[in-house]
Amino acid sequence: MTLVLGAIADDFTGATDLANNLVRGGMRCVQVIGVPDTPADLSDVDAVVVALKSRSCPADDAVRDSLAALAWLREQGARQIFFK
């Protein structure tokens, strides 16, 4: 597996900006909306950005969703995690 970076963004716009910068920097990047329900085939991907709505939801939901995104990224083999 080549997944180097897993990123958790607190909104769609920030996730898109980050994914764009990663691609411009030469990384193969995928952006997902919310935490996927299943594992993904990320064999040809360097980075995954998970877009959440955690900026605009209650704090308890934001923490729950962020931790779920973290767990999913770890399950996918992300070696580094970045929270934006």
Coordinates of N, CA, C and O in Angstrom, one line a residue:
M1 N 0.8 -1.2 0.0 CA 0.0 0.0 0.0 C 0.9 1.2 0.0 O 1.9 1.3 0.7
T2 N 0.5 2.2 -0.8 CA 1.3 3.4 -0.9 C 0.7 4.6 -0.1 O 1.3 5.7 -0.2
L3 N -0.3 4.5 0.6 CA -1.0 5.6 1.3 C -0.1 6.2 2.3 O 0.3 5.6 3.4
V4 N 0.4 7.4 2.1 CA 1.3 8.1 2.9 C 0.6 9.0 3.9 O 0.9 9.1 5.1
L5 N -0.4 9.8 3.4 CA -1.1 10.8 4.2 C -2.6 10.6 4.2 O -3.2 10.4 3.2
G6 N -3.1 10.7 5.4 CA -4.6 10.8 5.6 C -4.9 12.1 6.2 O -4.3 12.5 7.2
A7 N -5.8 12.8 5.7 CA -6.1 14.2 6.2 C -7.6 14.2 6.5 O -8.5 13.6 5.8
I8 N -7.9 14.9 7.6 CA -9.3 15.1 8.0 C -9.5 16.6 8.0 O -8.8 17.4 8.7
A9 N -10.5 17.0 7.2 CA -10.8 18.4 7.0 C -12.2 18.7 7.6 O -13.1 17.9 7.6
D10 N -12.3 19.9 8.2 CA -13.6 20.2 9.0 C -14.7 20.7 8.0 O -15.8 21.0 8.5
D11 N -14.4 20.9 6.8 CA -15.4 21.3 5.8 C -15.0 20.9 4.4 O -13.8 20.6 4.1
F12 N -16.0 21.0 3.5 CA -15.7 20.6 2.1 C -14.7 21.5 1.4 O -13.8 21.1 0.7
T13 N -14.9 22.8 1.6 CA -14.0 23.8 1.0 C -12.5 23.6 1.4 O -11.6 23.5 0.5
G14 N -12.3 23.4 2.7 CA -10.9 23.2 3.1 C -10.4 21.9 2.6 O -9.2 21.8 2.3
A15 N -11.2 20.9 2.6 CA -10.8 19.6 2.0 C -10.4 19.7 0.6 O -9.3 19.1 0.2
T16 N -11.2 20.4 -0.2 CA -10.9 20.6 -1.6 C -9.6 21.4 -1.8 O -8.8 21.0 -2.7
D17 N -9.4 22.4 -1.0 CA -8.2 23.2 -1.1 C -6.9 22.4 -0.8 O -5.9 22.4 -1.5
L18 N -7.1 21.6 0.2 CA -5.9 20.7 0.6 C -5.7 19.7 -0.5 O -4.5 19.5 -0.9
A19 N -6.7 19.0 -1.0 CA -6.5 18.0 -2.0 C -5.9 18.6 -3.2 O -5.0 18.0 -3.8
N20 N -6.3 19.8 -3.6 CA -5.7 20.5 -4.7 C -4.2 20.8 -4.5 O -3.4 20.6 -5.4
N21 N -3.9 21.3 -3.4 CA -2.5 21.5 -3.1 C -1.6 20.3 -3.1 O -0.5 20.3 -3.5
L22 N -2.2 19.2 -2.6 CA -1.4 17.9 -2.6 C -1.2 17.4 -4.0 O -0.1 17.0 -4.4
V23 N -2.2 17.5 -4.9 CA -2.0 17.2 -6.3 C -1.0 18.1 -7.0 O -0.2 17.6 -7.7
R24 N -1.1 19.3 -6.7 CA -0.2 20.3 -7.3 C 1.3 20.0 -6.9 O 2.2 20.3 -7.6
G25 N 1.4 19.4 -5.7 CA 2.7 19.0 -5.1 C 3.2 17.7 -5.6 O 4.2 17.2 -5.2
G26 N 2.4 17.0 -6.5 CA 2.8 15.8 -7.1 C 2.2 14.5 -6.4 O 2.6 13.4 -6.8
M27 N 1.3 14.6 -5.5 CA 0.7 13.5 -4.8 C -0.5 13.0 -5.6 O -1.3 13.8 -6.1
R28 N -0.7 11.7 -5.6 CA -2.0 11.2 -6.1 C -3.0 11.2 -5.0 O -2.7 10.6 -3.9
C29 N -4.0 11.9 -5.1 CA -4.9 12.2 -4.0 C -6.4 11.9 -4.3 O -6.8 12.1 -5.4
V30 N -7.1 11.4 -3.3 CA -8.5 11.2 -3.4 C -9.2 11.9 -2.3 O -8.7 11.9 -1.2
Q31 N -10.3 12.6 -2.6 CA -11.1 13.2 -1.6 C -12.4 12.5 -1.4 O -13.1 12.1 -2.4
V32 N -12.8 12.2 -0.2 CA -14.1 11.6 0.1 C -14.9 12.5 0.9 O -14.4 13.3 1.7
I33 N -16.2 12.4 0.8 CA -17.2 13.2 1.5 C -17.7 12.4 2.7 O -18.4 11.4 2.4
G34 N -17.4 12.7 3.9 CA -17.8 11.9 5.0 C -16.9 10.7 5.1 O -16.0 10.4 4.3
V35 N -17.1 9.9 6.2 CA -16.3 8.7 6.4 C -17.0 7.5 5.6 O -18.1 7.2 5.8
P36 N -16.2 6.9 4.7 CA -16.8 5.8 3.9 C -17.2 4.6 4.9 O -16.6 4.4 5.9
D37 N -18.2 3.9 4.4 CA -18.7 2.8 5.2 C -17.8 1.5 5.0 O -17.9 0.6 5.8
T38 N -17.0 1.5 4.0 CA -16.3 0.3 3.7 C -14.8 0.7 3.3 O -14.5 1.8 3.0
P39 N -13.9 -0.3 3.4 CA -12.6 -0.1 2.9 C -12.6 0.3 1.4 O -13.5 0.0 0.7
A40 N -11.5 1.0 1.0 CA -11.4 1.4 -0.4 C -10.2 0.9 -1.0 O -9.2 0.6 -0.3
D41 N -10.2 0.8 -2.3 CA -9.0 0.4 -3.0 C -8.1 1.6 -3.2 O -8.4 2.4 -4.1
L42 N -7.1 1.8 -2.4 CA -6.3 3.0 -2.5 C -4.8 2.6 -2.8 O -3.9 3.3 -2.5
S43 N -4.7 1.5 -3.6 CA -3.4 1.0 -4.0 C -2.6 2.0 -4.8 O -1.4 2.0 -4.8
D44 N -3.3 2.9 -5.6 CA -2.6 3.8 -6.4 C -2.7 5.3 -5.9 O -2.6 6.2 -6.7
V45 N -2.9 5.4 -4.6 CA -3.1 6.7 -4.0 C -2.0 7.0 -2.9 O -1.6 6.2 -2.2
D46 N -1.6 8.3 -2.9 CA -0.6 8.7 -1.9 C -1.3 9.4 -0.7 O -0.8 9.3 0.4
A47 N -2.4 10.0 -1.0 CA -3.1 10.8 0.1 C -4.6 10.6 0.0 O -5.2 10.6 -1.2
V48 N -5.3 10.7 1.1 CA -6.8 10.7 1.1 C -7.2 11.8 2.0 O -6.7 12.0 3.1
V49 N -8.1 12.7 1.5 CA -8.7 13.8 2.3 C -10.1 13.4 2.6 O -10.9 13.3 1.7
V50 N -10.5 13.4 3.9 CA -11.9 13.1 4.3 C -12.5 14.5 4.6 O -12.0 15.2 5.5
A51 N -13.5 14.8 3.9 CA -14.2 16.1 4.1 C -15.4 15.9 5.1 O -16.3 15.0 4.8
L52 N -15.4 16.5 6.2 CA -16.4 16.5 7.2 C -17.2 17.8 7.2 O -16.8 18.7 6.6
K53 N -18.3 17.8 8.0 CA -19.0 19.1 8.3 C -18.8 19.4 9.8 O -19.7 19.9 10.5
S54 N -17.6 19.1 10.3 CA -17.4 19.2 11.8 C -17.3 20.7 12.2 O -17.4 20.9 13.4
R55 N -17.1 21.6 11.3 CA -17.0 23.0 11.8 C -18.4 23.5 12.1 O -18.5 24.4 13.0
S56 N -19.4 23.0 11.5 CA -20.8 23.6 11.7 C -21.7 22.7 12.5 O -22.9 23.0 12.5
C57 N -21.2 21.7 13.1 CA -22.1 20.8 13.8 C -21.8 20.8 15.3 O -20.7 21.4 15.7
P58 N -22.6 20.3 16.2 CA -22.3 20.3 17.6 C -21.0 19.6 17.9 O -20.6 18.7 17.2
A59 N -20.4 20.1 19.0 CA -19.0 19.6 19.3 C -18.9 18.1 19.5 O -18.0 17.5 19.0
D60 N -19.9 17.5 20.1 CA -19.9 16.1 20.3 C -19.9 15.3 19.0 O -19.2 14.3 18.8
D61 N -20.7 15.8 18.1 CA -20.8 15.2 16.7 C -19.4 15.4 16.0 O -19.0 14.5 15.3
A62 N -18.8 16.6 16.1 CA -17.6 16.9 15.5 C -16.5 15.9 15.9 O -15.7 15.4 15.2
V63 N -16.4 15.7 17.3 CA -15.4 14.8 17.8 C -15.7 13.4 17.3 O -14.7 12.7 16.9
R64 N -16.9 12.9 17.4 CA -17.3 11.6 17.0 C -16.9 11.4 15.5 O -16.2 10.4 15.1
D65 N -17.2 12.3 14.6 CA -17.0 12.2 13.2 C -15.5 12.2 12.9 O -15.0 11.5 12.1
S66 N -14.7 13.1 13.6 CA -13.3 13.2 13.4 C -12.6 11.9 13.9 O -11.7 11.4 13.2
L67 N -13.0 11.3 15.0 CA -12.4 10.1 15.4 C -12.8 8.9 14.5 O -11.9 8.1 14.3
A68 N -14.0 8.9 13.9 CA -14.3 7.9 13.0 C -13.5 8.0 11.7 O -13.0 7.0 11.1
A69 N -13.2 9.3 11.3 CA -12.4 9.5 10.1 C -11.0 9.0 10.4 O -10.3 8.4 9.5
L70 N -10.5 9.3 11.6 CA -9.1 8.9 12.0 C -9.0 7.3 11.9 O -8.1 6.8 11.4
A71 N -10.0 6.7 12.5 CA -10.0 5.2 12.5 C -10.0 4.6 11.1 O -9.3 3.7 10.8
W72 N -10.9 5.2 10.3 CA -11.0 4.7 8.9 C -9.6 4.9 8.2 O -9.2 4.0 7.4
L73 N -9.0 6.1 8.3 CA -7.7 6.4 7.7 C -6.7 5.4 8.2 O -5.9 4.9 7.4
R74 N -6.6 5.1 9.4 CA -5.7 4.1 10.0 C -5.9 2.8 9.4 O -5.0 2.0 9.1
E75 N -7.2 2.4 9.3 CA -7.5 1.1 8.7 C -7.1 1.0 7.2 O -6.8 -0.1 6.7
Q76 N -7.0 2.1 6.5 CA -6.6 2.1 5.2 C -5.1 2.1 5.0 O -4.5 2.1 4.0
G77 N -4.4 2.3 6.2 CA -2.9 2.2 6.2 C -2.2 3.6 6.1 O -1.0 3.6 5.8
A78 N -2.9 4.7 6.4 CA -2.3 6.0 6.3 C -1.1 6.0 7.3 O -1.3 5.7 8.5
R79 N 0.0 6.4 6.9 CA 1.2 6.5 7.7 C 1.3 7.8 8.5 O 1.9 7.8 9.6
Q80 N 0.7 8.8 8.0 CA 0.7 10.1 8.7 C -0.8 10.7 8.6 O -1.5 10.4 7.7
I81 N -1.1 11.4 9.7 CA -2.5 12.0 9.8 C -2.3 13.5 9.9 O -1.5 13.9 10.7
F82 N -3.1 14.2 9.2 CA -3.1 15.6 9.3 C -4.6 16.1 9.5 O -5.5 15.6 8.8
F83 N -4.8 17.0 10.5 CA -6.1 17.5 10.7 C -6.1 19.0 10.3 O -5.3 19.8 10.7
K84 N -7.0 19.3 9.4 CA -7.1 20.7 8.9 C -8.4 21.3 9.3 O -9.4 20.9 9.1

